[in-house]
PDB file of C-alpha atoms and ligand atoms in Angstrom:
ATOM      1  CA  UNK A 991     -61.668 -46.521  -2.914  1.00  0.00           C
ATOM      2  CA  UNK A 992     -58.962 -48.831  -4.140  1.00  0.00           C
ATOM      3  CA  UNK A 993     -58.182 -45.730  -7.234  1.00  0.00           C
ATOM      4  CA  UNK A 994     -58.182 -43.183  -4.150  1.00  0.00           C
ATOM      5  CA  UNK A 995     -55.318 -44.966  -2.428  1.00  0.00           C
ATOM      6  CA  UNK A 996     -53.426 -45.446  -5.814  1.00  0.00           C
ATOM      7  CA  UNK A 997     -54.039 -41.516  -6.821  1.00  0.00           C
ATOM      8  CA  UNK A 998     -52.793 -40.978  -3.465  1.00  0.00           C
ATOM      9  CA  UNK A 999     -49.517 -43.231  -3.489  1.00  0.00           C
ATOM     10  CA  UNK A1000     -48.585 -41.493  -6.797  1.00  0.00           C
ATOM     11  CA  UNK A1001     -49.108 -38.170  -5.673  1.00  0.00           C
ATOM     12  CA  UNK A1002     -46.797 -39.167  -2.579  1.00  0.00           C
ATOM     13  CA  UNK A1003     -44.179 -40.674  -5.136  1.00  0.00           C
ATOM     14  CA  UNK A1004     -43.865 -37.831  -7.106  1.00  0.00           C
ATOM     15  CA  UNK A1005     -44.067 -35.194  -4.502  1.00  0.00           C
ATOM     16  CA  UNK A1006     -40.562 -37.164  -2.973  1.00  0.00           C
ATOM     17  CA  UNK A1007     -39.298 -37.444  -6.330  1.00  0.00           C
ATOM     18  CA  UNK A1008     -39.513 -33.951  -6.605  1.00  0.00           C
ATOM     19  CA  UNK A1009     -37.786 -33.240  -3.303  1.00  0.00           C
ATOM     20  CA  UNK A1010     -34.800 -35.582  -3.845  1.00  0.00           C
ATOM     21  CA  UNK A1011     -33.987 -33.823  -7.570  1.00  0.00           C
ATOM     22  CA  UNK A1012     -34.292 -30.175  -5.608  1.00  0.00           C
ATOM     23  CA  UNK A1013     -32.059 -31.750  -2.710  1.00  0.00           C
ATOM     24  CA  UNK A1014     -29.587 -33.170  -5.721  1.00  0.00           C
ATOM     25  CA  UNK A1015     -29.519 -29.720  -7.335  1.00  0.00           C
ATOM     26  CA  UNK A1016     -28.854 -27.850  -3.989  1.00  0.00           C
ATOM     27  CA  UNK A1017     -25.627 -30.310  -3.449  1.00  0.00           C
ATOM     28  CA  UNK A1018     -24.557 -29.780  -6.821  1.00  0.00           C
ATOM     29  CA  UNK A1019     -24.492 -25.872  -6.165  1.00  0.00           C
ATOM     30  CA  UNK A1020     -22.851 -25.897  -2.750  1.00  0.00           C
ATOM     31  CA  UNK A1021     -19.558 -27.905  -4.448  1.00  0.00           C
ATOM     32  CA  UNK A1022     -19.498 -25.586  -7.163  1.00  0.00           C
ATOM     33  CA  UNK A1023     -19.574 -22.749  -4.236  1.00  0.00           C
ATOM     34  CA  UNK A1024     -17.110 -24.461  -2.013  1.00  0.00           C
ATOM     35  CA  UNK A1025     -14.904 -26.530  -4.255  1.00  0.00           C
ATOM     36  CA  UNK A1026     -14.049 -29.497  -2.188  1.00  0.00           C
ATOM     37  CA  UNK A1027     -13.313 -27.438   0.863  1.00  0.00           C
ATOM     38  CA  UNK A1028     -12.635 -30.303   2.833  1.00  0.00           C
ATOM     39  CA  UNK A1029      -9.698 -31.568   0.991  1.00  0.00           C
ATOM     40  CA  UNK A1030      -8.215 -27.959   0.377  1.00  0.00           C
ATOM     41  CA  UNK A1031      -4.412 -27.326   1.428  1.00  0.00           C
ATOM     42  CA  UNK A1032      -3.223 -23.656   1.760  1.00  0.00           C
ATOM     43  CA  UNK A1033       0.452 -22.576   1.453  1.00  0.00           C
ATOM     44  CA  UNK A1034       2.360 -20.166   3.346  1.00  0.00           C
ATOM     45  CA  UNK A1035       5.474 -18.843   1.831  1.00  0.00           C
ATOM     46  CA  UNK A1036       7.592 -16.131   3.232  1.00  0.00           C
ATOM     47  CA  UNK A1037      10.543 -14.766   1.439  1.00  0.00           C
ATOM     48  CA  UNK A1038      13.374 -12.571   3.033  1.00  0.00           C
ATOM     49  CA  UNK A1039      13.211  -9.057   0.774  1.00  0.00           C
ATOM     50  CA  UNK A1040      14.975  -6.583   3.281  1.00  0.00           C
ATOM     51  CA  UNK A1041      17.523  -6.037   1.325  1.00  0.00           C
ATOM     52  CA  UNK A1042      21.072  -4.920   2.640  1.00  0.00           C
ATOM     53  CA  UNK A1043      22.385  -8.047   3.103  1.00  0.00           C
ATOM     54  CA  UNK A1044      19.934  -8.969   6.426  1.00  0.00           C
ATOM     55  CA  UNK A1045      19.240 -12.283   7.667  1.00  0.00           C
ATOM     56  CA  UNK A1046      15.575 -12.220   9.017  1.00  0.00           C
ATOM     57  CA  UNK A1047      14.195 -14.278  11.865  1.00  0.00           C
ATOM     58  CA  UNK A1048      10.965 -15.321  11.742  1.00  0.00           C
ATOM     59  CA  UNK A1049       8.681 -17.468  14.563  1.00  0.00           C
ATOM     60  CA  UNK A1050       4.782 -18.214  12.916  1.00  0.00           C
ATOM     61  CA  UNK A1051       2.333 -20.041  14.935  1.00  0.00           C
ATOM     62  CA  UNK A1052      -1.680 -20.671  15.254  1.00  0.00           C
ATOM     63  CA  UNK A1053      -3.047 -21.104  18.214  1.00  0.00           C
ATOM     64  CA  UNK A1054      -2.963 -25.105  17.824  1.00  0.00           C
ATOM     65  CA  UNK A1055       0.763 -24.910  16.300  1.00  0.00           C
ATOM     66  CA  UNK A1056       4.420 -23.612  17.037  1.00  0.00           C
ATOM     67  CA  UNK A1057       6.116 -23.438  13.612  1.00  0.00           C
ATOM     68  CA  UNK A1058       9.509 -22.554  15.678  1.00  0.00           C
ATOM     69  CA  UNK A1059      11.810 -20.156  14.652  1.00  0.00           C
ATOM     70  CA  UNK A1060      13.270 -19.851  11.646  1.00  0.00           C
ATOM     71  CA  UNK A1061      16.556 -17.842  10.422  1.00  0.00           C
ATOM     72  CA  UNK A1062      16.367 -16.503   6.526  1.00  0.00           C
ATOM     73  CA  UNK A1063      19.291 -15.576   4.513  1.00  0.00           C
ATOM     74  CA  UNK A1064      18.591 -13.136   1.877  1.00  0.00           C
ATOM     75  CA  UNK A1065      16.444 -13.743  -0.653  1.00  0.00           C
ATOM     76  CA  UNK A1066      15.281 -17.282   0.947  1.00  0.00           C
ATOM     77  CA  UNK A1067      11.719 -18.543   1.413  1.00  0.00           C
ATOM     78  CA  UNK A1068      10.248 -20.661   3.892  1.00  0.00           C
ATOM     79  CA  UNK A1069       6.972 -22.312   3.546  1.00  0.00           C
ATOM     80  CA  UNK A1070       4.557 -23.996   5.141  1.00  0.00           C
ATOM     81  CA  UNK A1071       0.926 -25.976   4.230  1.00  0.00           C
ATOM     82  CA  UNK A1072      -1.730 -26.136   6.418  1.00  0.00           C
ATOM     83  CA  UNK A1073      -5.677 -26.925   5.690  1.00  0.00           C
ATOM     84  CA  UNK A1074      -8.020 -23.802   6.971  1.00  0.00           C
ATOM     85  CA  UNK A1075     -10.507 -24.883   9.247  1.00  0.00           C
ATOM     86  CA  UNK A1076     -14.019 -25.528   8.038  1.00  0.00           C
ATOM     87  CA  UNK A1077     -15.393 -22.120  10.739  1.00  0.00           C
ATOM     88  CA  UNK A1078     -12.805 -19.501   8.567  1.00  0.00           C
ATOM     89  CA  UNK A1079     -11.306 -18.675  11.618  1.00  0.00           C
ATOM     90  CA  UNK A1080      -7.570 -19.838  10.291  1.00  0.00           C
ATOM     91  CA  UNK A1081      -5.078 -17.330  11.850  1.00  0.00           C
ATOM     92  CA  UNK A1082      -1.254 -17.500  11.839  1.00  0.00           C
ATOM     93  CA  UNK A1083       0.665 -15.170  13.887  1.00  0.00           C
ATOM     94  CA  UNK A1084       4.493 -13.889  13.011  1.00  0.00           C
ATOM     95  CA  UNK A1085       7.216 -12.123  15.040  1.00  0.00           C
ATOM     96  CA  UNK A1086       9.992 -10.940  13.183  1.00  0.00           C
ATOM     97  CA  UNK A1087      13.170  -9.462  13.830  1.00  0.00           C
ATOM     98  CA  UNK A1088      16.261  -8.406  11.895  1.00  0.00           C
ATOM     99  CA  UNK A1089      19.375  -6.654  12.751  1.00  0.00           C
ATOM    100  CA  UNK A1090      19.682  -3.463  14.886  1.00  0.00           C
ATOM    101  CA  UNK A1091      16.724  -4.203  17.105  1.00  0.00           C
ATOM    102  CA  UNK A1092      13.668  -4.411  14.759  1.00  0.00           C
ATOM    103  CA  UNK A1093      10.946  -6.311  16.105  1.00  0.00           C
ATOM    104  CA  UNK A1094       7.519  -6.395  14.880  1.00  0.00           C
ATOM    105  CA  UNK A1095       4.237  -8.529  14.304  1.00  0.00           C
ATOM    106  CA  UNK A1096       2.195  -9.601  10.885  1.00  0.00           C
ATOM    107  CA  UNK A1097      -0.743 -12.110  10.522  1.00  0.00           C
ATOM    108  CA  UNK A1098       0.961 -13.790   7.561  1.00  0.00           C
ATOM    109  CA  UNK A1099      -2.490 -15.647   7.360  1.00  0.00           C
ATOM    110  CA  UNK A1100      -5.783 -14.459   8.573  1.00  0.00           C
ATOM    111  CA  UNK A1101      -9.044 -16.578   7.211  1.00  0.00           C
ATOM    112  CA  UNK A1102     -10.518 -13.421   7.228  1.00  0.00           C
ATOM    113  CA  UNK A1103      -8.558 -11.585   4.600  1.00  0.00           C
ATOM    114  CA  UNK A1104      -6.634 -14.785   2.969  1.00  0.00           C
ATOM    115  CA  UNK A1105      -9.850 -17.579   2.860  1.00  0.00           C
ATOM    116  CA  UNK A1106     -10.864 -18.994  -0.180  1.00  0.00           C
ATOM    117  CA  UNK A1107     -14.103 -17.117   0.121  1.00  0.00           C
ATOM    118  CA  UNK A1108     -12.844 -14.120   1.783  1.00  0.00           C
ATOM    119  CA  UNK A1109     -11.781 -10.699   0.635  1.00  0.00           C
ATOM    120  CA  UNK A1110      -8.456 -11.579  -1.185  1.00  0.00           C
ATOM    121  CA  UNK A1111      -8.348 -15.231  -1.180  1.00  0.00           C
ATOM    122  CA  UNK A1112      -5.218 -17.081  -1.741  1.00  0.00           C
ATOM    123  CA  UNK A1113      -4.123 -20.604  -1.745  1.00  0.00           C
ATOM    124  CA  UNK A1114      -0.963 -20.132  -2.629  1.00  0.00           C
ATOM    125  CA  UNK A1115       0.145 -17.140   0.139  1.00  0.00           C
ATOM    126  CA  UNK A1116       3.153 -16.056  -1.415  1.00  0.00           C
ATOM    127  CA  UNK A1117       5.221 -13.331   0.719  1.00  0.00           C
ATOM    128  CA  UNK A1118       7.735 -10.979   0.345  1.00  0.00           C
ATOM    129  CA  UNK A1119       8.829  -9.777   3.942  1.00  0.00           C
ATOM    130  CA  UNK A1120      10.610  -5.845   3.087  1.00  0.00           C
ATOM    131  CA  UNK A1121      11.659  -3.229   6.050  1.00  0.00           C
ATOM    132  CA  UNK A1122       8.608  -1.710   4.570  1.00  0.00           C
ATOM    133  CA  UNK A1123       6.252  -4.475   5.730  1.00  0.00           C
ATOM    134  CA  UNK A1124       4.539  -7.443   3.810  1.00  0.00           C
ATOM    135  CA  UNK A1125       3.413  -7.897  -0.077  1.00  0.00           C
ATOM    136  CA  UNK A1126       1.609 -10.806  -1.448  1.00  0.00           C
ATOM    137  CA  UNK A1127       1.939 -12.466  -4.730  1.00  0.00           C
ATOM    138  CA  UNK A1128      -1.178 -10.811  -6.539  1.00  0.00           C
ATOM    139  CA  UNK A1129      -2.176 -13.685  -9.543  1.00  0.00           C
ATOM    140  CA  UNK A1130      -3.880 -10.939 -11.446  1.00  0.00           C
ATOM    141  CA  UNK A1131      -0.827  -8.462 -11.806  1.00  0.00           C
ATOM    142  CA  UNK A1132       1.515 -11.364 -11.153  1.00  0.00           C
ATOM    143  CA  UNK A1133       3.452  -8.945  -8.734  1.00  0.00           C
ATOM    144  CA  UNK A1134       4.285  -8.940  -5.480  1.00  0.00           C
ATOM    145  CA  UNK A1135       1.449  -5.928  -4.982  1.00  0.00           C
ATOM    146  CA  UNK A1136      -1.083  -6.468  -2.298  1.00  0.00           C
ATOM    147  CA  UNK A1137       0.840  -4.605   0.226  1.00  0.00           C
ATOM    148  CA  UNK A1138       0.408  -3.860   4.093  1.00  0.00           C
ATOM    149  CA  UNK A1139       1.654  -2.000   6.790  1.00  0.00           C
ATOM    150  CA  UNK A1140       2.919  -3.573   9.882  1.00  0.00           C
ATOM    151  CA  UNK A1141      -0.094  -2.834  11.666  1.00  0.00           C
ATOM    152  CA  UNK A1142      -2.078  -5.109   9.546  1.00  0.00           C
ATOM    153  CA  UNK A1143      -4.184  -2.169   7.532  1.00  0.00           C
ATOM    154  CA  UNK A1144      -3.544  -2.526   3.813  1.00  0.00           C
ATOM    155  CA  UNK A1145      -1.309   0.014   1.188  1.00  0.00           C
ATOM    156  CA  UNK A1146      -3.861   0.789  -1.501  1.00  0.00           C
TER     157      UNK A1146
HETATM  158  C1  LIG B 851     -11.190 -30.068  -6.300  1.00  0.00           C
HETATM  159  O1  LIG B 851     -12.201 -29.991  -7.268  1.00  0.00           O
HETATM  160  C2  LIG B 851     -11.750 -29.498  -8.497  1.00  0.00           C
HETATM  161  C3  LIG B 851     -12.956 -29.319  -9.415  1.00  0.00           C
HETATM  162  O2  LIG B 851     -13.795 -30.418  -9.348  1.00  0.00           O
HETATM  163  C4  LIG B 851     -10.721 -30.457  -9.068  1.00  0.00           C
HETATM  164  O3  LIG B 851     -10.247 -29.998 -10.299  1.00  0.00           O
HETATM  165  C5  LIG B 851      -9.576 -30.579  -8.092  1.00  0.00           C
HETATM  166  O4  LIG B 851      -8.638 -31.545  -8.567  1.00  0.00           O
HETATM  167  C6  LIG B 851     -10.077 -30.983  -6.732  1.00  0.00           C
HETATM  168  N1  LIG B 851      -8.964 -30.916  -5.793  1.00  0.00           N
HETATM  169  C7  LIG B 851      -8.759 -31.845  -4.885  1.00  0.00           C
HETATM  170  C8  LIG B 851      -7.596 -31.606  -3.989  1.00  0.00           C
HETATM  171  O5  LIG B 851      -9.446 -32.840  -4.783  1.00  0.00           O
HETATM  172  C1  LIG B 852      18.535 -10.536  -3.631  1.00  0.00           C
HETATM  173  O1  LIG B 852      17.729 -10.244  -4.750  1.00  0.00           O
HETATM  174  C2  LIG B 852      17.899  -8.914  -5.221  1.00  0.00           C
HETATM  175  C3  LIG B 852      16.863  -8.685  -6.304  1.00  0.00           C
HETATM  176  O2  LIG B 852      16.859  -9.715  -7.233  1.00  0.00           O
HETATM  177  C4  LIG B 852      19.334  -8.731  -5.693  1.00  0.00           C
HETATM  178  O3  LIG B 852      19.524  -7.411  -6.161  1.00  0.00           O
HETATM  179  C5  LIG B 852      20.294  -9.035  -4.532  1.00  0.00           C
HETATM  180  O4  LIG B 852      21.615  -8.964  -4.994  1.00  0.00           O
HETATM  181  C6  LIG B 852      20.017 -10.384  -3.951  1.00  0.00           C
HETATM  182  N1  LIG B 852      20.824 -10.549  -2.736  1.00  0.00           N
HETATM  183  C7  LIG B 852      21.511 -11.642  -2.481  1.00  0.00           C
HETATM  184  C8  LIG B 852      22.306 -11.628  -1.227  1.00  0.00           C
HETATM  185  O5  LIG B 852      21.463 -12.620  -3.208  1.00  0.00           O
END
């Protein structure tokens, strides 16, 4: 009886031993998958490229912040850090303007196409802003070649 008991004890031992080492190995995998997610900053930076001599205006907010409005000479950035939110629903919304009337609308960050998981991820969000529309800063090429249109659908 007393053997029973013992056979049974290790059995129980070794079956939770088993379960923390396959718990262990499944934390291990998810930080390789999501490299400290928590603790991960992304950076916005948008860079006036329309040429001619225009100062662009720009006014970027989420719907938690107001970034204000902000007035670029040529060929001047503006940035701004942020930390994506844990659902990948991150979205930052920009007006701008420049001279003669042009108005127009760009999510200059969009969890969807920008997260670190996501189709083209980026942490660092690198911008140029042309009459044309928007181009980020493409690591691989290292060129300013992952172009949209205004309305948000992509060049290439
Ligand atoms: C995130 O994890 C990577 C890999 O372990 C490490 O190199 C990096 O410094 C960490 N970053 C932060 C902000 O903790
Ligand atoms: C802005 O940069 C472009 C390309 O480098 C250059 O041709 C132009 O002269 C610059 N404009 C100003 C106002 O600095």
């Amino acid at each position: 009886m007393a053997n029973i008991q013992r056979t049974q004890v290790l059995v129980v031992m070794i079956i939770s031993l088993l379960i923390q080492i396959s718990l262990l190995q499944a934390e291990t995998i998810a930080s390789d998958v999501h490299p400290n997610i928590s603790t991960l900053k992304s950076i916005v930076r948008i860079t006036n490229r329309l040429g001619d001599g225009s100062i662009l205006n720009l006014h970027c907010k989420s719907p938690d912040d107001n970034l204000g409005l902000k007035i670029l000479a040529p060929n001047k950035s503006w940035s701004f850090t942020f930390r994506p939110n844990i659902w990948g629903t991150t979205v930052f919304y920009c007006h701008f303007t420049w001279p003669r009337g042009h108005s127009t609308h760009f999510y200059i960050y969009d969890d969807i196409r920008d997260g670190v998981h996501r189709g083209i991820p980026c942490i660092y969000c690198f911008w140029d802003i042309s009459k044309d529309g928007p181009c980020r800063f493409n690591e691989v090429t290292d060129a300013f070649d992952i172009c949209y249109y205004w309305n948000g659908d992509p060049k290439q």
